[in-house]
PDB file of C-alpha atoms in Angstrom:
ATOM      1  CA  UNK X   1      55.216   8.610 -14.113  1.00 51.00           C
ATOM      2  CA  UNK X   2      52.726  10.444 -12.550  1.00 55.00           C
ATOM      3  CA  UNK X   3      50.579  13.177 -14.819  1.00 59.00           C
ATOM      4  CA  UNK X   4      49.259  15.899 -12.332  1.00 61.00           C
ATOM      5  CA  UNK X   5      45.247  16.403 -13.334  1.00 53.00           C
ATOM      6  CA  UNK X   6      45.352  19.445 -10.788  1.00 62.00           C
ATOM      7  CA  UNK X   7      45.297  21.974 -14.186  1.00 64.00           C
ATOM      8  CA  UNK X   8      41.912  20.299 -15.344  1.00 56.00           C
ATOM      9  CA  UNK X   9      40.157  20.289 -12.156  1.00 65.00           C
ATOM     10  CA  UNK X  10      37.947  23.265 -12.173  1.00 65.00           C
ATOM     11  CA  UNK X  11      37.131  21.818 -15.792  1.00 64.00           C
ATOM     12  CA  UNK X  12      35.873  18.180 -14.380  1.00 60.00           C
ATOM     13  CA  UNK X  13      34.002  20.573 -11.562  1.00 66.00           C
ATOM     14  CA  UNK X  14      32.581  21.933 -14.964  1.00 71.00           C
ATOM     15  CA  UNK X  15      31.467  18.977 -16.385  1.00 65.00           C
ATOM     16  CA  UNK X  16      29.869  16.887 -13.635  1.00 70.00           C
ATOM     17  CA  UNK X  17      27.305  20.105 -12.700  1.00 69.00           C
ATOM     18  CA  UNK X  18      27.006  20.135 -16.663  1.00 65.00           C
ATOM     19  CA  UNK X  19      26.739  16.138 -16.685  1.00 65.00           C
ATOM     20  CA  UNK X  20      23.793  16.424 -13.688  1.00 63.00           C
ATOM     21  CA  UNK X  21      21.996  19.285 -15.494  1.00 61.00           C
ATOM     22  CA  UNK X  22      21.414  16.920 -18.665  1.00 58.00           C
ATOM     23  CA  UNK X  23      20.387  14.289 -16.495  1.00 58.00           C
ATOM     24  CA  UNK X  24      18.052  16.377 -14.944  1.00 56.00           C
ATOM     25  CA  UNK X  25      16.816  17.585 -17.895  1.00 54.00           C
ATOM     26  CA  UNK X  26      16.033  14.029 -19.519  1.00 52.00           C
ATOM     27  CA  UNK X  27      14.351  12.799 -15.982  1.00 53.00           C
ATOM     28  CA  UNK X  28      11.747  15.856 -16.994  1.00 50.00           C
ATOM     29  CA  UNK X  29      11.360  15.142 -19.934  1.00 49.00           C
ATOM     30  CA  UNK X  30      10.457  11.623 -19.603  1.00 47.00           C
ATOM     31  CA  UNK X  31       7.848  11.844 -17.019  1.00 47.00           C
ATOM     32  CA  UNK X  32       6.065  14.964 -18.544  1.00 46.00           C
ATOM     33  CA  UNK X  33       5.361  12.915 -22.271  1.00 45.00           C
ATOM     34  CA  UNK X  34       4.843   9.607 -19.053  1.00 53.00           C
ATOM     35  CA  UNK X  35       1.927  11.966 -16.966  1.00 74.00           C
ATOM     36  CA  UNK X  36      -0.158  11.033 -19.633  1.00 80.00           C
ATOM     37  CA  UNK X  37      -0.542   7.639 -19.055  1.00 87.00           C
ATOM     38  CA  UNK X  38      -2.472   8.722 -16.589  1.00 92.00           C
ATOM     39  CA  UNK X  39      -6.084   9.452 -18.803  1.00 91.00           C
ATOM     40  CA  UNK X  40      -4.807   4.853 -19.588  1.00 90.00           C
ATOM     41  CA  UNK X  41      -6.875   3.276 -17.204  1.00 94.00           C
ATOM     42  CA  UNK X  42      -8.139   3.916 -13.588  1.00 96.00           C
ATOM     43  CA  UNK X  43      -4.737   1.992 -11.832  1.00 96.00           C
ATOM     44  CA  UNK X  44      -1.591   2.515 -11.905  1.00 96.00           C
ATOM     45  CA  UNK X  45       2.057   1.254 -10.933  1.00 95.00           C
ATOM     46  CA  UNK X  46       4.826   3.691  -9.754  1.00 95.00           C
ATOM     47  CA  UNK X  47       7.624   2.214 -11.187  1.00 93.00           C
ATOM     48  CA  UNK X  48      11.704   3.417 -11.995  1.00 84.00           C
ATOM     49  CA  UNK X  49      12.398   3.254 -15.652  1.00 76.00           C
ATOM     50  CA  UNK X  50      16.204   5.128 -16.752  1.00 73.00           C
ATOM     51  CA  UNK X  51      16.437   7.130 -13.391  1.00 74.00           C
ATOM     52  CA  UNK X  52      13.219   8.523 -13.438  1.00 84.00           C
ATOM     53  CA  UNK X  53       9.325   7.869 -12.027  1.00 89.00           C
ATOM     54  CA  UNK X  54       6.505   6.624 -14.369  1.00 92.00           C
ATOM     55  CA  UNK X  55       2.754   6.211 -14.296  1.00 94.00           C
ATOM     56  CA  UNK X  56       2.556   1.863 -15.721  1.00 94.00           C
ATOM     57  CA  UNK X  57      -0.907   1.620 -16.345  1.00 95.00           C
ATOM     58  CA  UNK X  58      -2.517  -2.114 -15.165  1.00 94.00           C
ATOM     59  CA  UNK X  59      -4.358  -3.220 -18.103  1.00 91.00           C
ATOM     60  CA  UNK X  60      -6.154  -5.850 -16.297  1.00 93.00           C
ATOM     61  CA  UNK X  61      -6.392  -4.964 -12.783  1.00 91.00           C
ATOM     62  CA  UNK X  62      -7.453  -7.261 -10.095  1.00 89.00           C
ATOM     63  CA  UNK X  63     -11.304  -6.024  -8.675  1.00 88.00           C
ATOM     64  CA  UNK X  64     -12.939  -6.961  -5.973  1.00 90.00           C
ATOM     65  CA  UNK X  65     -16.621  -5.927  -4.846  1.00 92.00           C
ATOM     66  CA  UNK X  66     -17.627  -4.913  -2.050  1.00 93.00           C
ATOM     67  CA  UNK X  67     -20.285  -7.495  -1.032  1.00 91.00           C
ATOM     68  CA  UNK X  68     -18.129 -10.372  -1.892  1.00 90.00           C
ATOM     69  CA  UNK X  69     -16.254  -9.034   1.874  1.00 92.00           C
ATOM     70  CA  UNK X  70     -17.843 -10.401   4.305  1.00 91.00           C
ATOM     71  CA  UNK X  71     -16.896 -10.532   8.246  1.00 90.00           C
ATOM     72  CA  UNK X  72     -15.624  -7.491   8.144  1.00 93.00           C
ATOM     73  CA  UNK X  73     -18.243  -5.060   7.907  1.00 93.00           C
ATOM     74  CA  UNK X  74     -17.645  -2.249  10.808  1.00 94.00           C
ATOM     75  CA  UNK X  75     -13.835  -1.966   8.688  1.00 96.00           C
ATOM     76  CA  UNK X  76     -15.615  -1.500   5.751  1.00 96.00           C
ATOM     77  CA  UNK X  77     -18.685   0.915   6.663  1.00 97.00           C
ATOM     78  CA  UNK X  78     -15.514   3.136   8.279  1.00 97.00           C
ATOM     79  CA  UNK X  79     -13.865   2.641   4.974  1.00 97.00           C
ATOM     80  CA  UNK X  80     -16.339   3.449   2.490  1.00 98.00           C
ATOM     81  CA  UNK X  81     -17.122   7.014   4.427  1.00 98.00           C
ATOM     82  CA  UNK X  82     -13.687   7.930   4.701  1.00 98.00           C
ATOM     83  CA  UNK X  83     -13.783   7.862   0.635  1.00 98.00           C
ATOM     84  CA  UNK X  84     -16.939   8.907   0.020  1.00 98.00           C
ATOM     85  CA  UNK X  85     -15.231  12.013   2.013  1.00 98.00           C
ATOM     86  CA  UNK X  86     -12.229  12.173   0.304  1.00 97.00           C
ATOM     87  CA  UNK X  87     -14.440  12.227  -3.454  1.00 97.00           C
ATOM     88  CA  UNK X  88     -17.167  14.911  -2.413  1.00 97.00           C
ATOM     89  CA  UNK X  89     -13.652  17.149  -1.307  1.00 95.00           C
ATOM     90  CA  UNK X  90     -14.813  17.622   2.188  1.00 96.00           C
ATOM     91  CA  UNK X  91     -12.079  16.537   5.073  1.00 94.00           C
ATOM     92  CA  UNK X  92     -11.003  12.724   4.899  1.00 95.00           C
ATOM     93  CA  UNK X  93      -8.467  10.992   6.712  1.00 95.00           C
ATOM     94  CA  UNK X  94      -5.136   8.447   5.370  1.00 94.00           C
ATOM     95  CA  UNK X  95      -6.027   4.844   6.776  1.00 95.00           C
ATOM     96  CA  UNK X  96      -3.592   2.811   8.008  1.00 94.00           C
ATOM     97  CA  UNK X  97      -4.894  -1.326   7.684  1.00 95.00           C
ATOM     98  CA  UNK X  98      -3.546  -3.519   9.962  1.00 93.00           C
ATOM     99  CA  UNK X  99      -4.153  -7.090  11.020  1.00 90.00           C
ATOM    100  CA  UNK X 100      -4.373 -10.670   9.982  1.00 86.00           C
ATOM    101  CA  UNK X 101      -2.912 -12.036   6.218  1.00 86.00           C
ATOM    102  CA  UNK X 102      -5.559 -12.993   4.248  1.00 85.00           C
ATOM    103  CA  UNK X 103      -7.976 -10.919   6.324  1.00 87.00           C
ATOM    104  CA  UNK X 104      -9.152  -8.263   3.427  1.00 91.00           C
ATOM    105  CA  UNK X 105      -7.049  -5.425   3.870  1.00 93.00           C
ATOM    106  CA  UNK X 106      -5.157  -5.299   0.194  1.00 93.00           C
ATOM    107  CA  UNK X 107      -8.843  -6.321  -1.371  1.00 94.00           C
ATOM    108  CA  UNK X 108     -11.124  -3.858   0.270  1.00 95.00           C
ATOM    109  CA  UNK X 109      -8.851  -1.235  -0.924  1.00 96.00           C
ATOM    110  CA  UNK X 110      -9.318  -2.664  -4.263  1.00 95.00           C
ATOM    111  CA  UNK X 111     -12.860  -2.910  -4.017  1.00 96.00           C
ATOM    112  CA  UNK X 112     -12.858   0.826  -3.196  1.00 97.00           C
ATOM    113  CA  UNK X 113     -11.390   0.897  -7.204  1.00 95.00           C
ATOM    114  CA  UNK X 114     -14.359  -1.248  -8.543  1.00 94.00           C
ATOM    115  CA  UNK X 115     -16.964   0.578  -6.420  1.00 96.00           C
ATOM    116  CA  UNK X 116     -15.681   4.387  -7.078  1.00 97.00           C
ATOM    117  CA  UNK X 117     -13.921   4.634 -10.543  1.00 96.00           C
ATOM    118  CA  UNK X 118     -16.666   6.300 -12.206  1.00 96.00           C
ATOM    119  CA  UNK X 119     -16.928   8.926  -9.410  1.00 97.00           C
ATOM    120  CA  UNK X 120     -13.045  10.070 -10.587  1.00 96.00           C
ATOM    121  CA  UNK X 121     -10.658   7.075  -8.355  1.00 97.00           C
ATOM    122  CA  UNK X 122      -7.554   6.550  -8.915  1.00 97.00           C
ATOM    123  CA  UNK X 123      -5.210   3.708  -7.513  1.00 97.00           C
ATOM    124  CA  UNK X 124      -1.623   3.935  -7.600  1.00 97.00           C
ATOM    125  CA  UNK X 125       0.719   1.365  -5.789  1.00 96.00           C
ATOM    126  CA  UNK X 126       3.257   2.412  -4.346  1.00 95.00           C
ATOM    127  CA  UNK X 127       6.349   0.075  -3.017  1.00 91.00           C
ATOM    128  CA  UNK X 128       8.091   0.790  -0.298  1.00 87.00           C
ATOM    129  CA  UNK X 129      11.441   1.851  -1.839  1.00 86.00           C
ATOM    130  CA  UNK X 130       9.937   4.271  -3.633  1.00 90.00           C
ATOM    131  CA  UNK X 131       8.152   6.390  -1.095  1.00 88.00           C
ATOM    132  CA  UNK X 132      11.046   8.596  -1.608  1.00 88.00           C
ATOM    133  CA  UNK X 133       9.077   9.322  -4.887  1.00 91.00           C
ATOM    134  CA  UNK X 134       6.646  10.556  -2.656  1.00 90.00           C
ATOM    135  CA  UNK X 135       7.318  14.315  -3.381  1.00 90.00           C
ATOM    136  CA  UNK X 136       7.220  13.577  -7.145  1.00 92.00           C
ATOM    137  CA  UNK X 137       4.527  11.427  -7.256  1.00 93.00           C
ATOM    138  CA  UNK X 138       2.305  14.295  -5.576  1.00 93.00           C
ATOM    139  CA  UNK X 139       3.463  17.125  -7.939  1.00 93.00           C
ATOM    140  CA  UNK X 140       2.527  15.307 -11.168  1.00 94.00           C
ATOM    141  CA  UNK X 141      -1.553  14.484  -9.937  1.00 95.00           C
ATOM    142  CA  UNK X 142      -1.662  18.023  -7.767  1.00 94.00           C
ATOM    143  CA  UNK X 143      -3.049  19.438 -11.159  1.00 93.00           C
ATOM    144  CA  UNK X 144      -5.422  16.567 -12.232  1.00 95.00           C
ATOM    145  CA  UNK X 145      -9.287  16.728 -11.387  1.00 95.00           C
ATOM    146  CA  UNK X 146      -9.195  12.817 -10.137  1.00 97.00           C
ATOM    147  CA  UNK X 147      -8.585  11.689  -6.615  1.00 97.00           C
ATOM    148  CA  UNK X 148      -5.824   9.333  -6.786  1.00 97.00           C
ATOM    149  CA  UNK X 149      -5.167   6.606  -3.284  1.00 97.00           C
ATOM    150  CA  UNK X 150      -1.244   5.740  -2.849  1.00 96.00           C
ATOM    151  CA  UNK X 151      -2.138   2.501  -2.207  1.00 95.00           C
ATOM    152  CA  UNK X 152       1.303   1.315   0.173  1.00 93.00           C
ATOM    153  CA  UNK X 153       0.569  -3.124   0.498  1.00 92.00           C
ATOM    154  CA  UNK X 154       2.136  -5.020   3.293  1.00 88.00           C
ATOM    155  CA  UNK X 155       4.218  -2.141   4.414  1.00 86.00           C
ATOM    156  CA  UNK X 156       6.248  -2.513   6.956  1.00 78.00           C
ATOM    157  CA  UNK X 157      10.291  -0.890   7.753  1.00 77.00           C
ATOM    158  CA  UNK X 158      13.209  -2.017   9.896  1.00 73.00           C
ATOM    159  CA  UNK X 159      15.289   0.306  12.426  1.00 66.00           C
ATOM    160  CA  UNK X 160      17.558   1.340   9.763  1.00 65.00           C
ATOM    161  CA  UNK X 161      14.829   2.233   6.794  1.00 68.00           C
ATOM    162  CA  UNK X 162      14.998   5.693   5.868  1.00 68.00           C
ATOM    163  CA  UNK X 163      12.013   5.372   3.227  1.00 70.00           C
ATOM    164  CA  UNK X 164       9.495   6.101   5.986  1.00 70.00           C
ATOM    165  CA  UNK X 165      10.677   9.480   6.889  1.00 73.00           C
ATOM    166  CA  UNK X 166       9.306  10.287   3.156  1.00 75.00           C
ATOM    167  CA  UNK X 167       6.565   9.301   4.560  1.00 80.00           C
ATOM    168  CA  UNK X 168       5.631  10.670   7.440  1.00 77.00           C
ATOM    169  CA  UNK X 169       6.069  13.858   5.749  1.00 77.00           C
ATOM    170  CA  UNK X 170       3.475  13.018   3.043  1.00 78.00           C
ATOM    171  CA  UNK X 171       0.912  12.178   6.162  1.00 78.00           C
ATOM    172  CA  UNK X 172       1.106  15.166   8.224  1.00 73.00           C
ATOM    173  CA  UNK X 173       4.428  17.378   8.994  1.00 60.00           C
ATOM    174  CA  UNK X 174       5.943  18.458   5.769  1.00 64.00           C
ATOM    175  CA  UNK X 175       6.858  22.096   4.187  1.00 67.00           C
ATOM    176  CA  UNK X 176       5.384  21.249   1.485  1.00 71.00           C
ATOM    177  CA  UNK X 177       0.908  21.837   1.723  1.00 74.00           C
ATOM    178  CA  UNK X 178      -1.542  18.929   2.120  1.00 80.00           C
ATOM    179  CA  UNK X 179      -2.529  18.113  -1.664  1.00 89.00           C
ATOM    180  CA  UNK X 180      -6.366  17.859  -1.922  1.00 92.00           C
ATOM    181  CA  UNK X 181      -6.558  15.397  -4.332  1.00 96.00           C
ATOM    182  CA  UNK X 182      -4.326  12.225  -2.485  1.00 95.00           C
ATOM    183  CA  UNK X 183      -4.586  10.415   0.164  1.00 95.00           C
ATOM    184  CA  UNK X 184      -2.664   7.491   1.656  1.00 94.00           C
ATOM    185  CA  UNK X 185      -4.149   4.011   2.435  1.00 96.00           C
ATOM    186  CA  UNK X 186      -1.495   1.569   3.389  1.00 93.00           C
ATOM    187  CA  UNK X 187      -1.499  -2.112   4.688  1.00 93.00           C
ATOM    188  CA  UNK X 188       0.699  -3.907   7.157  1.00 91.00           C
ATOM    189  CA  UNK X 189       0.734  -7.507   9.114  1.00 85.00           C
ATOM    190  CA  UNK X 190       2.784  -4.535  12.224  1.00 84.00           C
ATOM    191  CA  UNK X 191      -0.040  -2.398  13.995  1.00 82.00           C
ATOM    192  CA  UNK X 192       2.580   0.266  14.399  1.00 77.00           C
ATOM    193  CA  UNK X 193       4.680  -0.137  11.142  1.00 77.00           C
ATOM    194  CA  UNK X 194       8.129  -0.515  12.800  1.00 67.00           C
ATOM    195  CA  UNK X 195       9.554  -3.523  14.673  1.00 65.00           C
ATOM    196  CA  UNK X 196       8.523  -3.751  18.414  1.00 61.00           C
ATOM    197  CA  UNK X 197      11.699  -4.962  20.947  1.00 58.00           C
ATOM    198  CA  UNK X 198      11.083  -5.885  24.410  1.00 51.00           C
ATOM    199  CA  UNK X 199      14.390  -3.430  25.008  1.00 54.00           C
ATOM    200  CA  UNK X 200      11.910  -0.662  23.875  1.00 53.00           C
ATOM    201  CA  UNK X 201       9.442  -0.983  26.025  1.00 55.00           C
ATOM    202  CA  UNK X 202      11.772  -1.288  29.170  1.00 54.00           C
ATOM    203  CA  UNK X 203      13.500   1.903  28.010  1.00 54.00           C
ATOM    204  CA  UNK X 204      17.065   0.749  27.148  1.00 53.00           C
ATOM    205  CA  UNK X 205      18.133   0.955  24.007  1.00 52.00           C
ATOM    206  CA  UNK X 206      20.552  -2.160  22.183  1.00 54.00           C
ATOM    207  CA  UNK X 207      22.639   1.151  20.921  1.00 54.00           C
ATOM    208  CA  UNK X 208      24.904   2.550  23.019  1.00 53.00           C
ATOM    209  CA  UNK X 209      24.945   5.991  21.794  1.00 59.00           C
ATOM    210  CA  UNK X 210      21.183   6.316  22.559  1.00 58.00           C
ATOM    211  CA  UNK X 211      21.328   8.316  24.962  1.00 56.00           C
ATOM    212  CA  UNK X 212      17.018   8.875  25.513  1.00 51.00           C
ATOM    213  CA  UNK X 213      16.002   5.187  23.903  1.00 58.00           C
ATOM    214  CA  UNK X 214      12.178   6.606  24.797  1.00 60.00           C
ATOM    215  CA  UNK X 215      12.243   8.849  22.469  1.00 62.00           C
ATOM    216  CA  UNK X 216      13.679   7.069  19.667  1.00 56.00           C
ATOM    217  CA  UNK X 217      10.866   4.054  20.638  1.00 57.00           C
ATOM    218  CA  UNK X 218       8.679   7.529  20.475  1.00 67.00           C
ATOM    219  CA  UNK X 219      10.177   7.860  17.170  1.00 61.00           C
ATOM    220  CA  UNK X 220       8.924   4.962  15.948  1.00 59.00           C
ATOM    221  CA  UNK X 221       5.844   4.731  16.868  1.00 67.00           C
ATOM    222  CA  UNK X 222       4.957   8.356  15.770  1.00 74.00           C
ATOM    223  CA  UNK X 223       4.621   7.124  11.502  1.00 76.00           C
ATOM    224  CA  UNK X 224       0.981   5.297  12.425  1.00 78.00           C
ATOM    225  CA  UNK X 225       0.248   7.948  14.748  1.00 80.00           C
ATOM    226  CA  UNK X 226       0.104   9.624  11.382  1.00 85.00           C
ATOM    227  CA  UNK X 227      -2.776   7.747   9.684  1.00 90.00           C
ATOM    228  CA  UNK X 228      -6.031   9.762  10.985  1.00 91.00           C
ATOM    229  CA  UNK X 229      -8.086   6.302  10.686  1.00 94.00           C
ATOM    230  CA  UNK X 230      -6.187   2.793  11.712  1.00 94.00           C
ATOM    231  CA  UNK X 231      -8.212  -0.275  12.112  1.00 95.00           C
ATOM    232  CA  UNK X 232      -7.825  -3.453  12.666  1.00 94.00           C
ATOM    233  CA  UNK X 233      -8.389  -6.726  10.654  1.00 93.00           C
ATOM    234  CA  UNK X 234      -8.404  -9.775  12.740  1.00 90.00           C
ATOM    235  CA  UNK X 235      -9.353 -13.992  11.766  1.00 86.00           C
ATOM    236  CA  UNK X 236     -13.161 -15.211  11.277  1.00 90.00           C
ATOM    237  CA  UNK X 237     -14.726 -16.922  13.400  1.00 92.00           C
ATOM    238  CA  UNK X 238     -15.854 -20.662  12.221  1.00 94.00           C
ATOM    239  CA  UNK X 239     -19.096 -18.545  11.283  1.00 95.00           C
ATOM    240  CA  UNK X 240     -18.087 -16.638   9.000  1.00 94.00           C
ATOM    241  CA  UNK X 241     -15.527 -18.114   7.481  1.00 94.00           C
ATOM    242  CA  UNK X 242     -18.168 -21.015   6.413  1.00 96.00           C
ATOM    243  CA  UNK X 243     -20.355 -18.128   5.692  1.00 96.00           C
ATOM    244  CA  UNK X 244     -17.733 -16.580   3.416  1.00 95.00           C
ATOM    245  CA  UNK X 245     -17.789 -20.579   1.805  1.00 96.00           C
ATOM    246  CA  UNK X 246     -20.906 -20.781   0.827  1.00 97.00           C
ATOM    247  CA  UNK X 247     -21.175 -17.098  -0.206  1.00 96.00           C
ATOM    248  CA  UNK X 248     -18.192 -17.902  -3.136  1.00 95.00           C
ATOM    249  CA  UNK X 249     -19.849 -22.029  -3.563  1.00 96.00           C
ATOM    250  CA  UNK X 250     -22.932 -20.094  -4.740  1.00 96.00           C
ATOM    251  CA  UNK X 251     -21.314 -17.256  -6.729  1.00 94.00           C
ATOM    252  CA  UNK X 252     -19.980 -19.828  -8.724  1.00 95.00           C
ATOM    253  CA  UNK X 253     -22.296 -22.164  -9.483  1.00 95.00           C
ATOM    254  CA  UNK X 254     -20.672 -24.860  -6.824  1.00 95.00           C
ATOM    255  CA  UNK X 255     -22.812 -28.573  -7.525  1.00 94.00           C
ATOM    256  CA  UNK X 256     -21.790 -29.304  -3.765  1.00 95.00           C
ATOM    257  CA  UNK X 257     -24.218 -29.981  -0.763  1.00 95.00           C
ATOM    258  CA  UNK X 258     -24.002 -27.432   2.395  1.00 96.00           C
ATOM    259  CA  UNK X 259     -22.938 -30.327   4.128  1.00 96.00           C
ATOM    260  CA  UNK X 260     -19.879 -31.807   2.034  1.00 96.00           C
ATOM    261  CA  UNK X 261     -18.960 -28.100   1.381  1.00 97.00           C
ATOM    262  CA  UNK X 262     -18.566 -27.294   4.928  1.00 96.00           C
ATOM    263  CA  UNK X 263     -16.618 -30.517   5.685  1.00 96.00           C
ATOM    264  CA  UNK X 264     -14.371 -30.390   2.757  1.00 96.00           C
ATOM    265  CA  UNK X 265     -13.663 -25.965   3.896  1.00 96.00           C
ATOM    266  CA  UNK X 266     -13.243 -26.958   7.981  1.00 96.00           C
ATOM    267  CA  UNK X 267     -10.700 -30.129   6.695  1.00 95.00           C
ATOM    268  CA  UNK X 268      -8.705 -27.209   4.358  1.00 95.00           C
ATOM    269  CA  UNK X 269      -7.982 -25.170   6.780  1.00 92.00           C
ATOM    270  CA  UNK X 270      -6.778 -27.965   9.411  1.00 91.00           C
ATOM    271  CA  UNK X 271      -4.321 -29.197   6.441  1.00 90.00           C
ATOM    272  CA  UNK X 272      -3.239 -25.229   4.903  1.00 85.00           C
ATOM    273  CA  UNK X 273      -4.334 -22.531   6.351  1.00 76.00           C
ATOM    274  CA  UNK X 274      -6.469 -20.596   9.595  1.00 82.00           C
ATOM    275  CA  UNK X 275      -9.174 -19.683   8.426  1.00 89.00           C
ATOM    276  CA  UNK X 276      -9.691 -15.995   6.551  1.00 90.00           C
ATOM    277  CA  UNK X 277     -11.311 -14.613   3.311  1.00 91.00           C
ATOM    278  CA  UNK X 278      -8.096 -15.301   1.250  1.00 91.00           C
ATOM    279  CA  UNK X 279      -7.738 -19.410   3.137  1.00 93.00           C
ATOM    280  CA  UNK X 280     -11.917 -19.484   1.884  1.00 94.00           C
ATOM    281  CA  UNK X 281     -11.382 -18.455  -1.538  1.00 94.00           C
ATOM    282  CA  UNK X 282      -7.753 -20.917  -2.114  1.00 94.00           C
ATOM    283  CA  UNK X 283     -10.665 -23.538  -1.117  1.00 96.00           C
ATOM    284  CA  UNK X 284     -12.926 -22.577  -2.905  1.00 96.00           C
ATOM    285  CA  UNK X 285     -10.505 -22.386  -6.674  1.00 96.00           C
ATOM    286  CA  UNK X 286      -9.663 -25.752  -5.094  1.00 96.00           C
ATOM    287  CA  UNK X 287     -12.986 -27.456  -4.725  1.00 96.00           C
ATOM    288  CA  UNK X 288     -14.579 -25.512  -8.815  1.00 96.00           C
ATOM    289  CA  UNK X 289     -10.663 -27.148 -10.292  1.00 96.00           C
ATOM    290  CA  UNK X 290     -10.767 -30.227  -8.591  1.00 94.00           C
ATOM    291  CA  UNK X 291     -14.667 -30.823  -9.597  1.00 94.00           C
ATOM    292  CA  UNK X 292     -13.842 -29.391 -13.205  1.00 94.00           C
ATOM    293  CA  UNK X 293     -11.798 -32.538 -13.761  1.00 94.00           C
ATOM    294  CA  UNK X 294     -14.404 -35.039 -12.381  1.00 82.00           C
TER     295      UNK X 294
END
């Protein structure tokens, strides 16, 4: 036996609208009450809680010293200068830091927080899947006195990702006014954030429906172009790697002679990883642990 529910269709539609409205009100209340968290810390993660976005304070941020970042002097000079401009309230650019793994891209962004938190700098880490919330994040910090770096770490997109459109709109090209107290600092292993294939360079599309494949390629590359400053980070040479090792060993007061330290450090790169600031720190962590056990 079937029941004719057509007379109730208008009622169902009204109930659905009421529920949608109630959900939006609830999310707005959650957002309003959550903004007090911005007074509790200098670093935050943007998270989703029960359908609403929230700033989660980072109680114990990983604060890096700028002086500990060796081998990237040119990049550091540009990044620090741009950040000073931002804090001064004069024009500054969004940054894309791309290049080798472990070369200091993420560390230098965290070091900025250590150097400039007292000047009002704040860091908000936004994951790729939450980039759709960028308009909401900006609205929530718009009237605050602090300066916010939206930190997108290890950022990259695939062909079928749509989150990058929100990022493009924020960087340049949306209908919203450019926020005075928000910049995006992103790191990536990819220079253009999007995958590049040989077919793209040859003007051939994998999609048979794509009439103008070159335009599709330009669409992919245009995202990186919207970052005003794009800096490459590269693997360090052996001399710089050993300089970092000596710096970290002296900082921790490790009782190892220079010749032994260098020999063990080079052996570490052969066994575990390439030369980089990250591998130098990992080696020193291992060495300090071994010495403590002895």
